């Protein structure tokens, strides 16, 4: 073999790259077909990942395909611009953010290119999300084995970039163990498929000459030069993810260049395609949960369970459970845990339920009567298994923002040691926590493989706190080395751990890492400053000692964020759950656009940049920022994030706050007037509803009015009812004394003016249940439409008036029944944030209930009428977020209804959102995801239930041919033993249009007359 001299290692850049961003942008636009974004908003949205670090990128490229990405990398090289690839951006060590051009693979490059079921392999593009891949592989009963907790939004490119693992790595190994080949591209344009390289292949590659031959020769030389060190210093543990995989280059490992590149975090090459090894998808699972006196004892027990070959062997401690309990997360599942203060969750899989159960029972039998016998629970139904899996999967979010506790952070969140030493390591780690004042941090992780996760209450905003953070990390690193472990067990090194690698591998191997970098990326253009030649672990912090955010006054009181808008903005920890593509409500705008900027996280990032805590923030105009406005424009204010985000980011509230300041003292979009003031408009319309309907529905006038009102012309303006609920109620004779006492039926604008028959049905049901129903008769409103359009001063005034009117009833203890979920949610949630400290507002919050809640929880002995039949139900997004749908389900099931609650998320109309010009396509796309097809497919005799006016309107205007009904209507019809026949305002008749024409003519005549008088007066002087 000819010997090759190895290059000098890449060293750290003295300063960030000097790139002419304008020229680069121009060249990218010219030569790359994809989306090229160098605007402040895009740069702000991609400035961090899920880590403690923040670096504002030079620009972002969203390629439409792999070839465009390759072209973009070529342009970057010509301009000396670094690049960093990005999938879901869920990295926890800072490896997915940089002062570089970000290539976002996730929006378009997510194809499953081919599957070979016989060979159990497939080829994918890097942006494909793991769950989406596995869903496509279901037809072949195959799946990709490793499964990080972020499986519904992490991408294969990111998994390969980080060498991800997750709980199932216990059975299937790390990502590196499940790869066949990678197609890679170097920064200087060499593109090839890499994999295990036989002697013959190596010779052929070298004989072909060129840059690829140079890379292979140098790698071969490097593997020889460092073979002794690699064999000696690489920890032989299941979860060594830190450092480059130089061990894969050893002859005994088949000189596998693909494996060597796995986990290189975008610092060596860009992955263009990956050929993956697949495993059979298990048909069944069984779960055994074991309780121990503490988490270290649980860790001690794990090695004795591993020989039973479970698919997953996870550990979790009592602090995690306490945090979840305090935050009311997974309440049902927490009750399923056996007694203990530390637990192991052991999942067995099999080709049949019997097989999985048999494995579980064998473990239980073995443990029975053993010296340290744990408490045991056994589950073999998918529902309980999924609930308990969630307890573990939400751990990071659950431990990030615990009320009355300091915020916790990543940084030492992913160490791994030999599994048989994990218990002792945890005991020593706990001592270290105590020494540094970090006690109370939760511990959990993949105990079967010795990997432990935690979040620690580091102070990352004072220089003293950051000094302590550094000292702790250095000590923790020494501790792991003393156990023969790895700093990272699956999350990678990035910036958090790059600096520490010398402690683990020694200086010689760190030099080898630098040389590998020089072999692939001599100009240091690939994700510079991460893993090798790294930034310090305490620089580029998302917060940092120099962080000085602007102090913003706010309209809302943010009671769960110490009353500070800035704390509310900082809730987002970057987990990226808001980037999943199905299930739950969060985040409809991401689901249909697949745009970071239109996810909850992207919006949070831009609001964070708006705080201007850093001198290089791309967002500089504060509340007047157009970047933030544009990112919030497609937020449906559905409140999905308030419920579904693990740290309860409430973007709807922050959007309202932003709009209030952004438009303060300025003209607002027309829709804010036409729809924000809907309750006032409705009051006027109630004087001549048929005339108003004729006006809004007449062919040409309709277009004029929608345009003037900022409403999309494809929307039909809803019809006003001939008689409001309040007018009807004023004349209604209850015919009963209402023995149960009084309830106030809230006459929200939608029910009162647009669907009063629903209110009438509710009165009928409530009276039949024994209640005396009060319907306030004065014009009142909850302020919702002013809140959603950010007219918060008006909203507060409106709410004040309402609270004043309801106060006597509230003080007597009366319940307020809400029929429209969004208005009910204002009373239950927004009101206290707009009017904190007001006792009547507190009463309103506590005493407001949905119809179903009143009937199930506060009406003793009441039984619903038997309804039977089938129904599908669309839960309003605000109901999902604030009140929940449990009471409705219980009630309908008690009425014998075969109910299917759709997992459809927000209907897409979301109050004013779907009506506003410019939102129609997104609104409709949200509806078409699940809801509208489900309604179209429903059998004619299946009831379509939707309590929200928006949801009903979306269904009616969505080409379904169905008129959805409210729960009140269904119950009332049941009481009458009649089929449900919803009554809705009628479209204008010819006579209404004739009247309108007459009024118009009269007005025109009056105008002419007034004009003549005016001219006469002017003439006379
Ligand atoms: C709440 C939470 C739980 C987590 N749980 C787990 C877990 O159980 N197991 C686990 O292993 N990890 C876990 N992680 C870490 C992370 O989710 C995984 O590493 C995940 O696989 C990263 O995927 P991504 O698409 O988000 O990658 P990104 O963060 O976007 O990227 C990851 C790395 O890969 C690089 N990269 C992306 N695409 C390419 C490409 N085409 N070419 C070259 N490099 C590329 C990026 O530059 C980056 O360095 C968790 C993270 C969070 C926030
Ligand atoms: S908004 Fe919530 S779900 Fe989305 S990234 Fe932030 S913390 Fe995660
Ligand atoms: S309110 Fe809805 S649309 Fe807006 S960020 Fe939250 S989940 Fe997304």
GROMACS .gro file of C-alpha atoms and ligand atoms in nm, residues 50 84-92 95-96 105 126 147-150 153-155 157-159 161-162 164-167 265-266 269-271 392 396 446 453 490-491 527 574-575, ligand 1:
model
   97
   50UNK     CA    1  -3.411   2.249   2.052
   84UNK     CA    2  -2.592   2.322   0.768
   85UNK     CA    3  -2.863   2.071   0.686
   86UNK     CA    4  -3.181   2.063   0.883
   87UNK     CA    5  -3.463   1.815   0.920
   88UNK     CA    6  -3.702   1.858   1.210
   89UNK     CA    7  -3.457   2.082   1.395
   90UNK     CA    8  -3.504   1.884   1.719
   91UNK     CA    9  -3.136   1.860   1.800
   92UNK     CA   10  -3.053   1.925   2.162
   95UNK     CA   11  -2.587   2.101   1.580
   96UNK     CA   12  -2.884   2.219   1.371
  105UNK     CA   13  -3.502   1.920   0.374
  126UNK     CA   14  -3.343   1.285   0.393
  147UNK     CA   15  -3.754   0.532   1.720
  148UNK     CA   16  -3.662   0.859   1.897
  149UNK     CA   17  -3.931   1.017   2.114
  150UNK     CA   18  -3.965   1.278   1.839
  153UNK     CA   19  -4.158   1.496   1.341
  154UNK     CA   20  -3.791   1.396   1.328
  155UNK     CA   21  -3.651   1.315   0.985
  157UNK     CA   22  -3.166   1.286   0.758
  158UNK     CA   23  -3.159   1.418   1.113
  159UNK     CA   24  -3.157   1.068   1.258
  161UNK     CA   25  -2.698   1.312   1.120
  162UNK     CA   26  -2.725   1.243   1.493
  164UNK     CA   27  -3.041   0.860   1.676
  165UNK     CA   28  -3.170   0.573   1.883
  166UNK     CA   29  -3.478   0.602   2.105
  167UNK     CA   30  -3.642   0.336   2.317
  265UNK     CA   31  -2.401   1.609   1.235
  266UNK     CA   32  -2.363   1.782   0.898
  269UNK     CA   33  -2.097   1.566   0.419
  270UNK     CA   34  -2.455   1.627   0.318
  271UNK     CA   35  -2.671   1.317   0.291
  392UNK     CA   36  -4.210   0.860   2.913
  396UNK     CA   37  -3.857   1.653   2.822
  446UNK     CA   38  -3.313   0.413   2.805
  453UNK     CA   39  -3.177   1.187   3.029
  490UNK     CA   40  -2.811   0.942   2.132
  491UNK     CA   41  -2.845   1.322   2.099
  527UNK     CA   42  -2.153   2.312   1.000
  574UNK     CA   43  -3.804   2.378   2.066
  575UNK     CA   44  -3.921   2.018   2.097
 1022LIG     C1   45  -3.821   1.607   2.323
 1022LIG     C2   46  -3.710   1.540   2.252
 1022LIG     C3   47  -3.695   1.404   2.264
 1022LIG     C4   48  -3.592   1.340   2.196
 1022LIG     N1   49  -3.583   1.205   2.208
 1022LIG     C5   50  -3.487   1.140   2.142
 1022LIG     C6   51  -3.476   0.999   2.152
 1022LIG     O1   52  -3.559   0.932   2.216
 1022LIG     N2   53  -3.377   0.939   2.085
 1022LIG     C7   54  -3.289   1.009   2.009
 1022LIG     O2   55  -3.201   0.949   1.950
 1022LIG     N3   56  -3.297   1.143   1.997
 1022LIG     C8   57  -3.393   1.210   2.061
 1022LIG     N4   58  -3.402   1.345   2.049
 1022LIG     C9   59  -3.307   1.419   1.964
 1022LIG    C10   60  -3.358   1.438   1.821
 1022LIG     O3   61  -3.497   1.444   1.818
 1022LIG    C11   62  -3.313   1.327   1.729
 1022LIG     O4   63  -3.175   1.329   1.720
 1022LIG    C12   64  -3.374   1.335   1.589
 1022LIG     O5   65  -3.349   1.217   1.520
 1022LIG    C13   66  -3.323   1.451   1.509
 1022LIG     O6   67  -3.397   1.459   1.390
 1022LIG     P1   68  -3.430   1.597   1.319
 1022LIG     O7   69  -3.498   1.569   1.192
 1022LIG     O8   70  -3.499   1.686   1.412
 1022LIG     O9   71  -3.283   1.647   1.293
 1022LIG     P2   72  -3.219   1.790   1.298
 1022LIG    O10   73  -3.215   1.837   1.438
 1022LIG    O11   74  -3.278   1.877   1.199
 1022LIG    O12   75  -3.072   1.752   1.252
 1022LIG    C14   76  -2.992   1.665   1.325
 1022LIG    C15   77  -2.849   1.669   1.272
 1022LIG    O13   78  -2.848   1.606   1.147
 1022LIG    C16   79  -2.799   1.694   1.049
 1022LIG     N5   80  -2.868   1.668   0.925
 1022LIG    C17   81  -2.999   1.677   0.898
 1022LIG     N6   82  -3.022   1.646   0.770
 1022LIG    C18   83  -2.904   1.616   0.716
 1022LIG    C19   84  -2.863   1.581   0.586
 1022LIG     N7   85  -2.949   1.568   0.485
 1022LIG     N8   86  -2.732   1.562   0.564
 1022LIG    C20   87  -2.641   1.574   0.663
 1022LIG     N9   88  -2.674   1.608   0.788
 1022LIG    C21   89  -2.805   1.629   0.814
 1022LIG    C22   90  -2.825   1.833   1.105
 1022LIG    O14   91  -2.739   1.928   1.052
 1022LIG    C23   92  -2.799   1.811   1.251
 1022LIG    O15   93  -2.664   1.820   1.276
 1022LIG    C24   94  -3.502   1.413   2.116
 1022LIG    C25   95  -3.517   1.550   2.103
 1022LIG    C26   96  -3.621   1.615   2.171
 1022LIG    C27   97  -3.635   1.761   2.154
   0.00000   0.00000   0.00000
